[in-house]
PDB file of C-alpha atoms in Angstrom:
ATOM      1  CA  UNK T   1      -3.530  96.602 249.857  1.00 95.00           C
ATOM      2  CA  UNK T   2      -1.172  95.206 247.506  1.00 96.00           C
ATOM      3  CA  UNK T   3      -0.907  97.483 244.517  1.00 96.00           C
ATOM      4  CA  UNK T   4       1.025  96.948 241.141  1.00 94.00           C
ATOM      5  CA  UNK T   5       2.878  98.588 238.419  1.00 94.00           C
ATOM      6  CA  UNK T   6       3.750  97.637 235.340  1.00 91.00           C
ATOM      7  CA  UNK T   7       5.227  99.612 232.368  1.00 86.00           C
ATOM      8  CA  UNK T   8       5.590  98.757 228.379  1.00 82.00           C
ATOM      9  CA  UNK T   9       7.068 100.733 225.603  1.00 70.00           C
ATOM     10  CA  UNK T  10       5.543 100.656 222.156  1.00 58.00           C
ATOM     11  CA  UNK T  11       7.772  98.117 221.045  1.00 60.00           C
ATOM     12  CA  UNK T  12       6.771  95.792 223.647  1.00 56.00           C
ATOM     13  CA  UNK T  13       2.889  96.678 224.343  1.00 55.00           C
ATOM     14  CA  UNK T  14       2.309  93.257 226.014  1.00 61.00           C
ATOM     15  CA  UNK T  15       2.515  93.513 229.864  1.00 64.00           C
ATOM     16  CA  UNK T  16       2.238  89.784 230.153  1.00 72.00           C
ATOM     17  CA  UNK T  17       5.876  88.799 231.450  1.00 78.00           C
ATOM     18  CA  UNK T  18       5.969  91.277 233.753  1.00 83.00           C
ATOM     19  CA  UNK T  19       2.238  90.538 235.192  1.00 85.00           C
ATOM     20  CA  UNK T  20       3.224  86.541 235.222  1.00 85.00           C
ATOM     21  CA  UNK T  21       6.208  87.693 237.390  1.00 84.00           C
ATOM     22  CA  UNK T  22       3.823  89.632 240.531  1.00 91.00           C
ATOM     23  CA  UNK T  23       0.559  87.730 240.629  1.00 88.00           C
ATOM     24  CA  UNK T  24       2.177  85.446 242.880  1.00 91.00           C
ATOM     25  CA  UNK T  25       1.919  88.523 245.369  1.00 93.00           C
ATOM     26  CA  UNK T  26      -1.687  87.966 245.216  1.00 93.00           C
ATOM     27  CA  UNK T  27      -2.338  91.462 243.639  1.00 94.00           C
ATOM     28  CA  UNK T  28      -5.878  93.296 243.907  1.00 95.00           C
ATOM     29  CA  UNK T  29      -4.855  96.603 241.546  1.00 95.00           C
ATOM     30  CA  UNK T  30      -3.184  97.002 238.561  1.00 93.00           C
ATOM     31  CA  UNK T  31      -1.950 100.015 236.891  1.00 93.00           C
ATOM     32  CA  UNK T  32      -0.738  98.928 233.733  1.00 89.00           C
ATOM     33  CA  UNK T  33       1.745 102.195 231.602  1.00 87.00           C
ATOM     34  CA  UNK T  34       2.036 102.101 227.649  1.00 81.00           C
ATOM     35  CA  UNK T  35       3.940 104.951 226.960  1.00 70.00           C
ATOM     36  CA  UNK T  36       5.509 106.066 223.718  1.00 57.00           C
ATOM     37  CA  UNK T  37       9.148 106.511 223.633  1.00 41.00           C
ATOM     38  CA  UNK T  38       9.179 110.150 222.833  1.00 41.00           C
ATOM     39  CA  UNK T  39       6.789 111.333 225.958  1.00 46.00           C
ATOM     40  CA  UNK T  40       8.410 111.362 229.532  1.00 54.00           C
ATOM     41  CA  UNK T  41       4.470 111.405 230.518  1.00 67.00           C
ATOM     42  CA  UNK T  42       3.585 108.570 233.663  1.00 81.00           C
ATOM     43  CA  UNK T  43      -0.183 108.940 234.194  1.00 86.00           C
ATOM     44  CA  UNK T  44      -0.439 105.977 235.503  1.00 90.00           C
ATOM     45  CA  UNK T  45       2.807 106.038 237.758  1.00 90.00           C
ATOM     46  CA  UNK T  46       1.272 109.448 239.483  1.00 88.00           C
ATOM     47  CA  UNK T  47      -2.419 107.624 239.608  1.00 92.00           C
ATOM     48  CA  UNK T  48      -0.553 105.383 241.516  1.00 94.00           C
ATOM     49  CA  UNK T  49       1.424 107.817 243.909  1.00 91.00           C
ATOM     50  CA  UNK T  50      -2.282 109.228 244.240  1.00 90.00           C
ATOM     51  CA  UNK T  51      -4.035 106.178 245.314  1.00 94.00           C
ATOM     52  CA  UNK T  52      -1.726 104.549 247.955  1.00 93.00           C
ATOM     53  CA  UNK T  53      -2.044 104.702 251.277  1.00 94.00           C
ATOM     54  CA  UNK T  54      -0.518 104.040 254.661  1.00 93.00           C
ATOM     55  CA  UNK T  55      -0.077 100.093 254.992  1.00 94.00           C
ATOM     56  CA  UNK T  56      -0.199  99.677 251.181  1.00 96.00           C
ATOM     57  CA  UNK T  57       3.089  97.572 249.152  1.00 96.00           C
ATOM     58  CA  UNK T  58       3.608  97.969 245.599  1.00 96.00           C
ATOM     59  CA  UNK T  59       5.151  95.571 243.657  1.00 95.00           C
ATOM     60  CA  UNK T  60       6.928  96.129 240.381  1.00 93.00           C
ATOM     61  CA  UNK T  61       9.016  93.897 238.448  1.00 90.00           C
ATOM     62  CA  UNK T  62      12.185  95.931 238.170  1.00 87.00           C
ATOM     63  CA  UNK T  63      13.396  99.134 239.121  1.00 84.00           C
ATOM     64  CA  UNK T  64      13.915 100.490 235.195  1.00 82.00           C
ATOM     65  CA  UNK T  65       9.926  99.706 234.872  1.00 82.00           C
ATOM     66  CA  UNK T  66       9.171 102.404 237.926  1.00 85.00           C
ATOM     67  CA  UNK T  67      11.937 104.879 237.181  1.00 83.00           C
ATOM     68  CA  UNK T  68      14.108 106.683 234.515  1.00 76.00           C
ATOM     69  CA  UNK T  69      17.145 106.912 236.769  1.00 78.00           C
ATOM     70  CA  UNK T  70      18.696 106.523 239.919  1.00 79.00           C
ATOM     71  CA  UNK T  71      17.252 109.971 241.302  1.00 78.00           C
ATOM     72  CA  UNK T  72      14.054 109.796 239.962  1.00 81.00           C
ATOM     73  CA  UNK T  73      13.886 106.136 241.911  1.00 85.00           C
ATOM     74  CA  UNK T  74      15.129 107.880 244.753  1.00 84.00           C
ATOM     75  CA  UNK T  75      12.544 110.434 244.923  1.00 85.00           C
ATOM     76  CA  UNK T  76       9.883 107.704 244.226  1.00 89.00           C
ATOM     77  CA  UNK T  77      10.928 106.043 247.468  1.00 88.00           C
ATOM     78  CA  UNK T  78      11.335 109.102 249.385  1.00 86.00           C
ATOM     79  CA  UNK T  79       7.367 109.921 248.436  1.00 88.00           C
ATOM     80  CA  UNK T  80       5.784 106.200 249.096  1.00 91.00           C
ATOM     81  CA  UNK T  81       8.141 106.514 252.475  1.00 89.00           C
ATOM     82  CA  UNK T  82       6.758 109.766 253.146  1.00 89.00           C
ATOM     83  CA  UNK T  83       3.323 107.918 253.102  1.00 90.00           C
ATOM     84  CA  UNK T  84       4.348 105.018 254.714  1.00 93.00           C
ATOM     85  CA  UNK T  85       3.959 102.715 251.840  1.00 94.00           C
ATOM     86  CA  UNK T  86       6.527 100.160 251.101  1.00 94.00           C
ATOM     87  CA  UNK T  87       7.748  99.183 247.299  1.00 94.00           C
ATOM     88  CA  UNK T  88       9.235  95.924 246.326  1.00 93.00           C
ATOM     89  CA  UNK T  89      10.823  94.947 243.378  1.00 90.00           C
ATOM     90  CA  UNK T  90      10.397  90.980 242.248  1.00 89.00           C
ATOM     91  CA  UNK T  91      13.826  91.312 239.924  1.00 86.00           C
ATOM     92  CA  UNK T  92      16.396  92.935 242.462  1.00 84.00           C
ATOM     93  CA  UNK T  93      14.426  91.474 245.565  1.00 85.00           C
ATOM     94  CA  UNK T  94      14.373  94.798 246.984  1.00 87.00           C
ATOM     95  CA  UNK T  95      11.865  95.096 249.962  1.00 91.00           C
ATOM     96  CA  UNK T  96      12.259  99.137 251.496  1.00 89.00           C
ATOM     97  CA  UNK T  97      10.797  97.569 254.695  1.00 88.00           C
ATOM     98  CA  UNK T  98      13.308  95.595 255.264  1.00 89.00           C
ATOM     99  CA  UNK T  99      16.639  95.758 256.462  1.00 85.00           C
ATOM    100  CA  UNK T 100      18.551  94.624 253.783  1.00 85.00           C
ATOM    101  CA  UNK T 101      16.351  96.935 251.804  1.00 83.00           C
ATOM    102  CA  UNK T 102      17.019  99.982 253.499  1.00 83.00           C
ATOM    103  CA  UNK T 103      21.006  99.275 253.229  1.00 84.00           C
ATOM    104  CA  UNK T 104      20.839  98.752 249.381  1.00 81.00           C
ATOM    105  CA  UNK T 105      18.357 102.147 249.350  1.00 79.00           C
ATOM    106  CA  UNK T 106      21.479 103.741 251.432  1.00 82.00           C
ATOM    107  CA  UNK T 107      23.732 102.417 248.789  1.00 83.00           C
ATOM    108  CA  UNK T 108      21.397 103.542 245.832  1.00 78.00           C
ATOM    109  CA  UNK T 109      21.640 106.994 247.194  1.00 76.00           C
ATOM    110  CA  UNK T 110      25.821 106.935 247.959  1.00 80.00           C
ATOM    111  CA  UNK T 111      26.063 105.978 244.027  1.00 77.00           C
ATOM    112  CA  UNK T 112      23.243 109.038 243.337  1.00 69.00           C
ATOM    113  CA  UNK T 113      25.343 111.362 245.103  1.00 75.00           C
ATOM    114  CA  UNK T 114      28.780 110.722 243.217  1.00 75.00           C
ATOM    115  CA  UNK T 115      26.798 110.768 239.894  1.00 72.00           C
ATOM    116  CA  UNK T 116      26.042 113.823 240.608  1.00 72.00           C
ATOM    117  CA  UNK T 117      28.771 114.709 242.734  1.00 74.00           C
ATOM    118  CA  UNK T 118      30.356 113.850 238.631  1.00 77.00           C
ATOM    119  CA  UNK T 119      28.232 115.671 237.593  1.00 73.00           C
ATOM    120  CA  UNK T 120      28.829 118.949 238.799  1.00 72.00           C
ATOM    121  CA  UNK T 121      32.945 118.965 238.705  1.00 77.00           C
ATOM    122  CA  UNK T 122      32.170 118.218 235.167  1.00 75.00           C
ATOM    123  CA  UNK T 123      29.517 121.039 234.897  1.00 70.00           C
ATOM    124  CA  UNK T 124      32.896 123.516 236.670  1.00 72.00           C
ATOM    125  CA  UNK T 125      35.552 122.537 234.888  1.00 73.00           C
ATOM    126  CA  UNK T 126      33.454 123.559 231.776  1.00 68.00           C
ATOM    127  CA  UNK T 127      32.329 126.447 232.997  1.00 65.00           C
ATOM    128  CA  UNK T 128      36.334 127.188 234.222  1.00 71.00           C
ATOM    129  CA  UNK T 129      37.421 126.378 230.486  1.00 70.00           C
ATOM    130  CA  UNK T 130      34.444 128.528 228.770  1.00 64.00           C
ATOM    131  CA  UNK T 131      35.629 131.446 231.218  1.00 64.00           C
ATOM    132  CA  UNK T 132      39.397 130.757 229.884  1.00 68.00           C
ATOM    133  CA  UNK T 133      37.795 131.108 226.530  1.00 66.00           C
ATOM    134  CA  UNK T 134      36.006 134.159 227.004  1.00 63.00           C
ATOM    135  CA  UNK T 135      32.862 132.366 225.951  1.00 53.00           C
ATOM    136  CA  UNK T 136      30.734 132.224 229.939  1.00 52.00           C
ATOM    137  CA  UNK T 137      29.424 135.268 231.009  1.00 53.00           C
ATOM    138  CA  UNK T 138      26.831 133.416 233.164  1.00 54.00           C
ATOM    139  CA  UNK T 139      22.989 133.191 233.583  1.00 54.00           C
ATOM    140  CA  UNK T 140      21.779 136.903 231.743  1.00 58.00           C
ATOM    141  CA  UNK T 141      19.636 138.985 234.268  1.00 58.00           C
ATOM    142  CA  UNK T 142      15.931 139.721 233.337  1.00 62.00           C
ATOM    143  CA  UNK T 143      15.967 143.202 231.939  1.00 70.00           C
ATOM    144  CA  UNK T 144      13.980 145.573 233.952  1.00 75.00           C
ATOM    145  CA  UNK T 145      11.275 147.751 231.806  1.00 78.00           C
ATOM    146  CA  UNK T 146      10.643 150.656 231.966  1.00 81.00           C
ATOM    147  CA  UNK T 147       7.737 151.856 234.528  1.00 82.00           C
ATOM    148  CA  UNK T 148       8.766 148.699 236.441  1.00 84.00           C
ATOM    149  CA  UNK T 149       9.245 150.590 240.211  1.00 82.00           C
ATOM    150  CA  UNK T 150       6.318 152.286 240.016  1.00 83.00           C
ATOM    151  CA  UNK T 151       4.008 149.295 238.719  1.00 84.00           C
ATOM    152  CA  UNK T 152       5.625 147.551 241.648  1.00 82.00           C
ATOM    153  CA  UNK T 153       4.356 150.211 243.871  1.00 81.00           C
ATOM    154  CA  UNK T 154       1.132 150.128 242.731  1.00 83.00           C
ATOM    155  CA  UNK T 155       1.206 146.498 243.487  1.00 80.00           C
ATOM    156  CA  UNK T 156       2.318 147.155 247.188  1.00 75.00           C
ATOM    157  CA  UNK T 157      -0.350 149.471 247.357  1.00 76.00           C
ATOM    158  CA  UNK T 158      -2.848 147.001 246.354  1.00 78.00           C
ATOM    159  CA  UNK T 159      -4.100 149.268 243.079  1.00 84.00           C
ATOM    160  CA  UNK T 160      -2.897 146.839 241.201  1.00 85.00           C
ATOM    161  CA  UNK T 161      -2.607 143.387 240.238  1.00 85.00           C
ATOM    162  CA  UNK T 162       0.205 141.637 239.177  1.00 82.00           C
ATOM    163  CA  UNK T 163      -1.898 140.219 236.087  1.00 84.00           C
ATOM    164  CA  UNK T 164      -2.452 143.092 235.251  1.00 87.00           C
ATOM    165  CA  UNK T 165       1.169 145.282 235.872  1.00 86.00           C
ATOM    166  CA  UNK T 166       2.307 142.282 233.720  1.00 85.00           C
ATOM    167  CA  UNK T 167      -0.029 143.408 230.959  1.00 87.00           C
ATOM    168  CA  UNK T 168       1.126 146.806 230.920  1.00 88.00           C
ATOM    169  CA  UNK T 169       4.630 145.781 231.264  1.00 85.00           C
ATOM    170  CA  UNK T 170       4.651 143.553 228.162  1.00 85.00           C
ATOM    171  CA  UNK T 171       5.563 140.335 229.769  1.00 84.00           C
ATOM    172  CA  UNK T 172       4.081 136.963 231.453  1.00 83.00           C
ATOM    173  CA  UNK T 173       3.373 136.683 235.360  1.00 80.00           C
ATOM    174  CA  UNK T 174       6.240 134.627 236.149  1.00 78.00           C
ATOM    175  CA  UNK T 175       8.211 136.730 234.606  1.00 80.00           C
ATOM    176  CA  UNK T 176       6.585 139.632 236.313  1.00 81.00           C
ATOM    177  CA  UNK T 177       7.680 137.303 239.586  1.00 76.00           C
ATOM    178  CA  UNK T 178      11.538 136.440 238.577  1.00 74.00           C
ATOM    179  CA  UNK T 179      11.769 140.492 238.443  1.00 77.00           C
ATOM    180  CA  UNK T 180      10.893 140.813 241.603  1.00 76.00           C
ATOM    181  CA  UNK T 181      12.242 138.154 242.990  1.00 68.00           C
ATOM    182  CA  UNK T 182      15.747 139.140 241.592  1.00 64.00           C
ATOM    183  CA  UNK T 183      15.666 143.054 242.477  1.00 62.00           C
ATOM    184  CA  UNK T 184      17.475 143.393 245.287  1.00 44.00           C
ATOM    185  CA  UNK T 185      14.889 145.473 247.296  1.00 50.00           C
ATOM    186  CA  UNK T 186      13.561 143.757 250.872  1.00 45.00           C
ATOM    187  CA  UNK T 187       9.819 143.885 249.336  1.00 47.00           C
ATOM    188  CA  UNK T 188      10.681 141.798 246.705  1.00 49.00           C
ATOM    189  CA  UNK T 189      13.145 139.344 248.698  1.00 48.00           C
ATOM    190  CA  UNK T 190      10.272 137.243 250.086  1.00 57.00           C
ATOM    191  CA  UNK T 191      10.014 135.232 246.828  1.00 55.00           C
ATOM    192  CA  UNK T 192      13.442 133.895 247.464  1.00 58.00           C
ATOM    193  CA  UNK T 193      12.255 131.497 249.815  1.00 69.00           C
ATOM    194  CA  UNK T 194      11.153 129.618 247.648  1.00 78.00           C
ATOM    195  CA  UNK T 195      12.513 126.845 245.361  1.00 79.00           C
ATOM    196  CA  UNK T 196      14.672 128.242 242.112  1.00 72.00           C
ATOM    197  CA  UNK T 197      11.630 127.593 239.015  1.00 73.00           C
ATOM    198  CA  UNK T 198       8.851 127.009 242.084  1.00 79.00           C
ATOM    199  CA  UNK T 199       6.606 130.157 240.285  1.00 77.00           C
ATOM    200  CA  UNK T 200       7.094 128.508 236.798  1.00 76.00           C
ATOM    201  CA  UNK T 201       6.271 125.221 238.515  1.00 81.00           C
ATOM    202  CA  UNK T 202       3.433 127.103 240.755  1.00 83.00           C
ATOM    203  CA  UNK T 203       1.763 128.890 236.983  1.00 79.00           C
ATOM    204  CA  UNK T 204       1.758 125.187 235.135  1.00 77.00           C
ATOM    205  CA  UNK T 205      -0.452 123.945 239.007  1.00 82.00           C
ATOM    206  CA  UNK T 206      -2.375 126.259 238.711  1.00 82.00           C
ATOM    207  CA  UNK T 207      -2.490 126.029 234.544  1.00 75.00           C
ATOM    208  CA  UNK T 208      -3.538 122.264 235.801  1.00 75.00           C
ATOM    209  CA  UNK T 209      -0.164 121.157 233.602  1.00 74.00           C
ATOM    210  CA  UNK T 210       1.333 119.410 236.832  1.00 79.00           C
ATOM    211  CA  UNK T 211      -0.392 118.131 239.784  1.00 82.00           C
ATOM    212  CA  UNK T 212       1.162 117.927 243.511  1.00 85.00           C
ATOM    213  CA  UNK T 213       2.622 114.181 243.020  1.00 81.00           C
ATOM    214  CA  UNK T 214       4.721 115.520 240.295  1.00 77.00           C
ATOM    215  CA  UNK T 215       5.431 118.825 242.024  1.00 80.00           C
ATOM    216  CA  UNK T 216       6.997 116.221 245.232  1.00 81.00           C
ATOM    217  CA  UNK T 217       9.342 114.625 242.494  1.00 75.00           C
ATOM    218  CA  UNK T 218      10.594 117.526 240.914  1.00 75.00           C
ATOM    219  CA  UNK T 219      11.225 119.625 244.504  1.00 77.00           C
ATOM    220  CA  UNK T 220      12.017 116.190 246.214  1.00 78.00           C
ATOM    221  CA  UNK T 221      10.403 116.562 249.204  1.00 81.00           C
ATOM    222  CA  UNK T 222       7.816 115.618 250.845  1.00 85.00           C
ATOM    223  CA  UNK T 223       4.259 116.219 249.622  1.00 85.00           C
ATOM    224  CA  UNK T 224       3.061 118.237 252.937  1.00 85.00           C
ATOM    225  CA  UNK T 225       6.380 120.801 252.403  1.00 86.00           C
ATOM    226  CA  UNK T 226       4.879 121.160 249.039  1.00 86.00           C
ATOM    227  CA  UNK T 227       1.521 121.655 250.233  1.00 87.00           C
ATOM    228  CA  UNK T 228       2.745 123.970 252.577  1.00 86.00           C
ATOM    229  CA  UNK T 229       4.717 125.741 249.716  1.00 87.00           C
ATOM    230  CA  UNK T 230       1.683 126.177 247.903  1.00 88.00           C
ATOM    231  CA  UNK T 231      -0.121 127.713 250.439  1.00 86.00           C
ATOM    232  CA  UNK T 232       2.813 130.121 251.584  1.00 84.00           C
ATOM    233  CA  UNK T 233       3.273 131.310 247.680  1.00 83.00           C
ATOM    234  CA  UNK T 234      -0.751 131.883 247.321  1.00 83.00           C
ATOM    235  CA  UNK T 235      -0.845 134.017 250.451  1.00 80.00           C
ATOM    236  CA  UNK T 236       2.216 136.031 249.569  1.00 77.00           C
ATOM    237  CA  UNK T 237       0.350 136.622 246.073  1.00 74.00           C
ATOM    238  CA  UNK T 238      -2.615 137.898 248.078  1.00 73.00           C
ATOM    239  CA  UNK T 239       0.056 140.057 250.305  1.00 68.00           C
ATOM    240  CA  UNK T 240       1.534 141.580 247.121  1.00 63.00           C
ATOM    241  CA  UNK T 241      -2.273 142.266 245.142  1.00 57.00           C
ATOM    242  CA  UNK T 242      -2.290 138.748 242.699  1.00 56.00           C
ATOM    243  CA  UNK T 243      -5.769 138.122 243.988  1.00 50.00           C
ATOM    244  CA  UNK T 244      -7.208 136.753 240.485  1.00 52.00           C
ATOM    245  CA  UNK T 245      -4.273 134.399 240.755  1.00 52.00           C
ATOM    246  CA  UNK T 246      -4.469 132.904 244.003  1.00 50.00           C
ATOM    247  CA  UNK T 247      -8.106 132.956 243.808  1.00 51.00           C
ATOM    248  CA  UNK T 248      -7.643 130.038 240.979  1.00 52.00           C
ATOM    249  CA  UNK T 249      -5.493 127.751 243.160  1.00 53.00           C
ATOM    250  CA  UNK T 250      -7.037 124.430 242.536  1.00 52.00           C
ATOM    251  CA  UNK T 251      -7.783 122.173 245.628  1.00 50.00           C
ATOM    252  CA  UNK T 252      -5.271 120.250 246.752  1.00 50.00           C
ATOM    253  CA  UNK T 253      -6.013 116.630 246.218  1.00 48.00           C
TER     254      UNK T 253
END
């Protein structure tokens, strides 16, 4: 099925050009974006991610309509790849099925890698003169309450739930989590398998704040590692007593 996507600002609010440019492709849907400037929000980009299927091309008209950056591009085409749907872009003539396609994609993500490659011996040598300054003491550790070990206990012994130890302790369940996840002993550890910010992430799914499309292009990978992340992190809340949280996992869709 050939799919499109096209994306105005407020300025612009007239899709027009861009829809002159693919309905030579012979296009049966549309999802048409008008965003604001001051919202990163893509409802119709992650309808879009949602619908496709195996076999299915999208078509944009360039690369800035589809994506903010190089990385978030990146991660687009990692998830349509991941379900075997191929984008093409009418402007840069990009085609990820094809060969010359795939060599500008390896390209795209040799010039990701030394922005951020930049990136990060900029983020050092900062961090190197703050240090010289006195100024960088690092990320601050969550301060443990008081009552915390034996809350925690409770929790292992399955008197408890986390909602509830949270409660008592004065603080929010993925705080409650960080804790735990940050004390060094082995009962704890397990929640360091996970992604750094996957329980924040994991509280706004469950919130219904972020679905699993959006979830793939924050973690960047693929959609059944995140599915399969989800379903590790609800049973280890059932393991550890969070049964009122799991319990509200939405389906996965």
């Amino acid at each position: 099925m050939n799919l499109a996507y096209v994306r105005v600002s407020t300025r612009e609010q007239n899709e027009s050009r861009q829809m002159v440019s693919l309905h030579q492709f012979g296009i049966e849907k549309w999802f048409i974006e008008k965003v604001s400037a001051s919202t990163a929000d893509r409802p119709k980009l992650q309808e879009l991610l949602e619908f496709a299927r195996s076999g299915d091309v999208i078509y944009v008209h360039d690369f800035s309509r589809l994506a903010r950056n190089t990385a978030d591009l990146l991660r687009i085409i990692e998830l349509l790849g991941a379900k075997e749907v191929t984008l093409i872009s009418a402007t840069e003539h990009f085609d990820t099925s094809s060969a010359t396609g795939k060599l500008m994609l390896t390209m795209l993500a040799a010039i990701n890698e030394f922005e951020r490659n930049i990136l990060l011996e900029r983020q050092r040598e900062g961090i190197e003169q703050a240090k010289l300054r006195g100024v960088y003491h690092g990320r601050p550790k969550i301060e443990i309450p008081k009552g915390f070990d034996d809350l925690v206990k409770q929790i292992e012994n399955k008197t408890i739930t986390k909602t509830k130890a949270a409660e008592l302790l004065g603080v929010s369940r993925t705080t409650l989590r960080n804790m735990m996840a940050e004390n060094s002993k082995p009962a704890y550890k397990q929640y360091e398998d996970f992604p750094e910010g996957f329980a924040a992430m994991y509280s706004e799914y469950l919130a219904g704040n972020i679905n699993i499309p959006e979830m793939v292009l924050a973690l960047r990978k693929p959609r059944r590692e995140v599915e399969l992340l989800i379903r590790r992190y609800t049973a280890l809340l059932k393991e550890q007593g969070d049964a009122d949280t799991a319990s509200s996992v939405p389906p996965e869709n």
